[in-house]
Amino acid sequence: KGRDKIKLLQWQGSGFVLYYKRLESGTFELPEYEELNGSIVLSYTKMAMIVDGLSIKNIATRKSLYSTIE
């Protein structure tokens, strides 16, 4: 609604971790919803960028050894 709150659910092997953050000002950027998966799937890097208030829409990734991890 207001996009000033975010909840993240993460599986960590033996159970789930729930993260909740509320911004004092500004809004979170919404990532693309994947209908095929029925959810939003993000890499850790993209999730951290959203939580930190950075834009993920114009990310240009460079080819490297770790480019297949995304």
mmCIF file of C-alpha atoms in Angstrom, residues 29 46 49-50 52-59:
data_model
loop_
_atom_site.group_PDB
_atom_site.id
_atom_site.type_symbol
_atom_site.label_atom_id
_atom_site.label_comp_id
_atom_site.label_asym_id
_atom_site.label_seq_id
_atom_site.Cartn_x
_atom_site.Cartn_y
_atom_site.Cartn_z
ATOM 1 C CA GLU A 29 11.129 -0.356 -4.635
ATOM 2 C CA LYS A 46 19.223 -7.545 -4.832
ATOM 3 C CA MET A 49 19.866 -3.334 -2.142
ATOM 4 C CA ILE A 50 16.082 -3.026 -1.768
ATOM 5 C CA ASP A 52 19.007 -0.409 1.910
ATOM 6 C CA GLY A 53 16.815 1.758 -0.338
ATOM 7 C CA LEU A 54 18.798 1.330 -3.564
ATOM 8 C CA SER A 55 17.225 0.875 -6.998
ATOM 9 C CA ILE A 56 17.545 -2.516 -8.689
ATOM 10 C CA LYS A 57 15.885 -1.564 -11.998
ATOM 11 C CA ASN A 58 18.995 -0.337 -13.815
ATOM 12 C CA ILE A 59 21.568 -2.789 -12.528
#
